[in-house]
């Protein structure tokens, strides 16, 4: 079977939303060191390899928002689709204290192969989804670990990330602040902009509305949890979009 670097769901759906899960999978294609990055299975099940639960939330949101969904089918440790091509962390050699053996000596040819087989096809497909309607809205779904090694526990259940364009993020955060059980990260646990990242490439550079949602991964480990979060977020996203009047 030919390797497929991404999966799309509901590509015929006509909503303005385009839902992405850049770090949906911990797959290592066979052409990358025989399908093995040199890490034990326990590490490949950790957040360093993919965004736990994000694909399920993204797919459920796509159904509820009548929106197409695209999910990567390669580990962020193979190559990170949420980085610019010139970003030094595009091919990670060390992540959260763990050395990635198959990346340690990876050079320009190895990077070129992974770009052509994984990164570029994913972004080409995402670009096509963004171009299918006149005013697309990019919704990027990610998850974060409750605690990095040697760091304090993270207090947030959800983070809303954005760059200079907060036209959608701000009304969404305002709505979430009415939810009494949530601690909301405003550009936490990460800053919402890396030059050349997926949101920059497909939304910011074109003036499209966008928001990136980070969910704490222990809250979306199971399908019922993933669906429950999608059910909670979908109406808030629709209301936030309406409030932009754009």
Coordinates of C-alpha atoms in Angstrom, one line a residue:
X1 CA 0.0 0.0 0.0
X2 CA 1.3 3.4 -0.9
X3 CA 2.1 5.6 2.0
X4 CA -0.5 8.4 2.6
X5 CA 0.9 11.4 4.5
X6 CA -2.5 12.8 5.5
X7 CA -6.1 11.9 5.8
X8 CA -9.1 14.1 4.9
X9 CA -12.6 13.8 6.2
X10 CA -15.7 15.4 4.8
X11 CA -13.9 17.2 1.9
X12 CA -17.3 17.8 0.3
X13 CA -18.6 19.8 3.3
X14 CA -19.3 23.4 2.6
X15 CA -18.8 25.4 5.8
X16 CA -16.3 28.2 5.9
X17 CA -14.4 26.3 8.6
X18 CA -11.4 24.1 7.8
X19 CA -10.3 22.0 10.7
X20 CA -6.8 20.7 11.0
X21 CA -4.8 18.4 13.3
X22 CA -1.2 19.0 12.4
X23 CA 0.1 16.5 14.9
X24 CA -2.6 13.8 14.6
X25 CA -0.4 10.8 14.3
X26 CA 2.7 9.0 15.7
X27 CA 3.2 7.1 12.5
X28 CA 6.8 6.7 11.3
X29 CA 6.8 5.8 7.5
X30 CA 9.0 2.9 6.4
X31 CA 11.3 5.1 4.5
X32 CA 12.4 6.8 7.7
X33 CA 15.0 4.5 9.3
X34 CA 12.8 1.4 8.5
X35 CA 9.8 2.9 10.3
X36 CA 11.6 3.3 13.6
X37 CA 13.0 6.5 15.1
X38 CA 15.0 4.5 17.6
X39 CA 12.7 5.3 20.5
X40 CA 11.0 2.8 22.8
X41 CA 7.2 2.3 22.2
X42 CA 6.5 4.1 25.4
X43 CA 8.1 7.3 24.1
X44 CA 6.2 7.0 20.8
X45 CA 2.9 7.0 22.8
X46 CA 3.9 10.3 24.6
X47 CA 3.2 13.8 23.6
X48 CA 6.6 14.2 22.1
X49 CA 5.5 12.0 19.2
X50 CA 2.0 13.4 18.5
X51 CA -0.9 15.4 20.0
X52 CA -2.8 12.8 22.0
X53 CA -6.6 13.0 21.3
X54 CA -6.4 15.9 18.9
X55 CA -7.4 13.9 15.8
X56 CA -10.6 12.7 17.5
X57 CA -11.6 16.2 18.6
X58 CA -10.8 17.6 15.1
X59 CA -12.9 14.9 13.4
X60 CA -15.9 15.4 15.7
X61 CA -15.7 19.2 15.3
X62 CA -15.7 18.7 11.5
X63 CA -18.9 16.8 11.7
X64 CA -20.6 19.3 14.0
X65 CA -19.4 22.4 12.0
X66 CA -20.1 20.8 8.6
X67 CA -16.4 21.4 7.9
X68 CA -13.7 19.4 6.1
X69 CA -10.9 18.0 8.3
X70 CA -7.3 17.2 7.5
X71 CA -5.1 15.1 9.8
X72 CA -1.4 14.5 9.4
X73 CA -0.3 10.8 9.2
X74 CA 3.3 11.3 10.4
X75 CA 4.8 11.9 13.7
X76 CA 6.0 15.4 14.5
X77 CA 9.3 13.7 15.2
X78 CA 9.6 12.7 11.5
X79 CA 9.0 16.3 10.5
X80 CA 6.9 19.0 12.1
X81 CA 4.2 20.3 9.7
X82 CA 3.5 23.2 12.2
X83 CA 7.0 24.7 11.5
X84 CA 8.3 26.9 8.7
X85 CA 10.7 25.2 6.2
X86 CA 13.6 27.3 7.6
X87 CA 12.7 26.7 11.3
X88 CA 15.5 24.9 13.2
X89 CA 13.0 22.7 15.0
X90 CA 11.4 21.4 11.8
X91 CA 13.3 18.2 12.4
X92 CA 13.7 17.7 16.1
X93 CA 16.8 16.0 17.5
X94 CA 15.9 16.6 21.2
X95 CA 12.4 17.0 22.6
X96 CA 11.4 17.3 26.3
X97 CA 14.7 15.8 27.4
X98 CA 14.6 12.9 24.9
X99 CA 17.2 12.4 22.2
X100 CA 15.6 11.2 18.9
X101 CA 18.2 8.6 17.7
X102 CA 17.1 8.4 14.0
X103 CA 17.3 12.3 13.8
X104 CA 20.6 12.8 15.6
X105 CA 22.7 12.6 12.4
X106 CA 20.0 13.4 9.9
X107 CA 21.3 15.8 7.2
X108 CA 20.1 17.8 4.3
X109 CA 19.2 14.8 2.1
X110 CA 17.1 13.1 4.9
X111 CA 15.3 16.4 5.5
X112 CA 14.6 16.8 1.8
X113 CA 13.1 13.3 1.6
X114 CA 10.8 13.9 4.6
X115 CA 9.8 17.3 3.2
X116 CA 8.8 15.9 -0.2
X117 CA 7.1 12.8 1.2
X118 CA 5.3 14.2 4.2
X119 CA 5.4 17.9 4.8
X120 CA 4.7 19.3 1.3
X121 CA 1.8 17.0 0.4
X122 CA 0.1 17.8 3.7
X123 CA 0.4 21.6 3.1
X124 CA -0.7 21.2 -0.5
X125 CA -3.8 19.4 0.5
X126 CA -4.6 21.9 3.3
X127 CA -4.1 24.8 0.8
X128 CA -6.7 23.2 -1.5
X129 CA -9.2 22.9 1.4
X130 CA -8.7 26.6 2.2
X131 CA -9.2 27.6 -1.4
X132 CA -12.6 25.8 -1.8
X133 CA -14.6 28.7 -0.3
X134 CA -14.3 32.5 -0.6
X135 CA -13.7 33.3 3.1
X136 CA -12.2 30.3 4.8
X137 CA -11.7 30.1 8.6
X138 CA -8.8 28.0 9.9
X139 CA -9.4 26.0 13.1
X140 CA -6.3 24.2 14.3
X141 CA -6.7 21.6 17.0
X142 CA -3.7 20.6 19.2
X143 CA -3.1 19.1 22.6
X144 CA -0.5 19.7 25.3
X145 CA 0.9 17.6 28.1
X146 CA -0.1 18.5 31.7
X147 CA 3.6 18.8 32.7
X148 CA 6.9 19.0 30.9
X149 CA 9.9 17.3 32.5
X150 CA 11.3 19.4 35.4
X151 CA 8.6 22.1 34.9
X152 CA 5.6 23.1 37.0
X153 CA 2.2 21.6 36.3
X154 CA 0.2 23.5 33.7
X155 CA -2.9 25.0 35.2
X156 CA -5.0 25.3 32.0
X157 CA -7.6 22.9 30.6
X158 CA -7.6 24.8 27.3
X159 CA -5.4 27.4 25.6
X160 CA -6.4 29.8 22.8
X161 CA -3.5 30.7 20.6
X162 CA -3.2 33.5 18.1
X163 CA -0.7 35.9 16.5
X164 CA -1.4 39.6 15.7
X165 CA -4.8 38.6 14.4
X166 CA -7.1 37.9 17.3
X167 CA -10.4 38.7 15.5
X168 CA -11.7 35.2 16.2
X169 CA -9.6 34.2 19.2
X170 CA -10.8 37.2 21.3
X171 CA -14.5 36.6 21.1
X172 CA -13.9 32.8 21.6
X173 CA -11.9 33.5 24.8
X174 CA -14.7 35.9 26.0
X175 CA -17.2 33.1 25.6
X176 CA -15.0 30.6 27.3
X177 CA -14.5 32.9 30.3
X178 CA -18.2 32.4 31.0
X179 CA -17.5 28.7 31.6
X180 CA -17.0 28.4 35.4
X181 CA -14.9 25.2 35.4
X182 CA -12.2 26.3 32.9
X183 CA -8.8 27.9 33.4
X184 CA -8.1 29.4 30.0
X185 CA -4.6 30.0 28.6
X186 CA -4.3 33.2 26.6
X187 CA -1.5 32.3 24.2
X188 CA -0.6 29.6 26.7
X189 CA 1.0 27.1 27.1
X190 CA 2.7 28.3 23.9
X191 CA 2.9 31.6 22.0
X192 CA 0.5 31.6 19.1
X193 CA 2.9 32.5 16.3
X194 CA 6.0 31.0 14.7
X195 CA 6.9 32.5 11.3
X196 CA 6.0 30.1 8.6
X197 CA 3.9 27.8 10.8
X198 CA 0.7 26.2 9.5
X199 CA -1.6 29.1 10.7
X200 CA 0.8 31.7 9.3
X201 CA 1.1 29.8 6.0
X202 CA -2.6 29.2 5.4
X203 CA -4.4 32.0 7.2
X204 CA -2.3 35.0 8.4
X205 CA -0.5 35.5 5.1
X206 CA -3.9 35.6 3.4
X207 CA -5.9 37.6 5.9
X208 CA -8.1 34.7 6.8
X209 CA -9.8 34.3 10.2
X210 CA -8.1 31.7 12.4
X211 CA -7.7 30.3 15.8
X212 CA -5.6 27.5 17.3
X213 CA -7.0 25.6 20.3
X214 CA -4.8 23.6 22.7
X215 CA -6.5 21.1 24.9
X216 CA -4.8 19.3 27.8
X217 CA -4.3 15.8 26.6
X218 CA -5.4 14.0 29.8
X219 CA -8.8 15.5 29.2
X220 CA -9.2 14.0 25.7
X221 CA -7.6 10.6 25.9
X222 CA -10.9 8.7 25.1
X223 CA -13.4 9.0 22.2
X224 CA -16.2 10.0 24.6
X225 CA -14.0 12.8 26.1
X226 CA -13.0 13.9 22.6
X227 CA -16.6 14.1 21.5
X228 CA -17.7 15.9 24.7
X229 CA -15.2 18.6 24.1
X230 CA -16.2 18.9 20.5
X231 CA -19.9 19.3 21.6
X232 CA -18.9 21.9 24.0
X233 CA -16.7 23.9 21.6
X234 CA -18.7 23.8 18.4
X235 CA -21.5 26.2 19.4
X236 CA -19.0 28.5 21.0
X237 CA -17.0 28.6 17.8
X238 CA -20.1 29.3 15.7
X239 CA -21.1 32.1 18.1
X240 CA -17.6 33.6 18.1
X241 CA -17.4 33.5 14.3
X242 CA -20.8 35.3 14.1
X243 CA -19.6 37.9 16.6
X244 CA -16.7 38.8 14.3
X245 CA -19.3 39.9 11.7
X246 CA -16.7 39.0 9.0

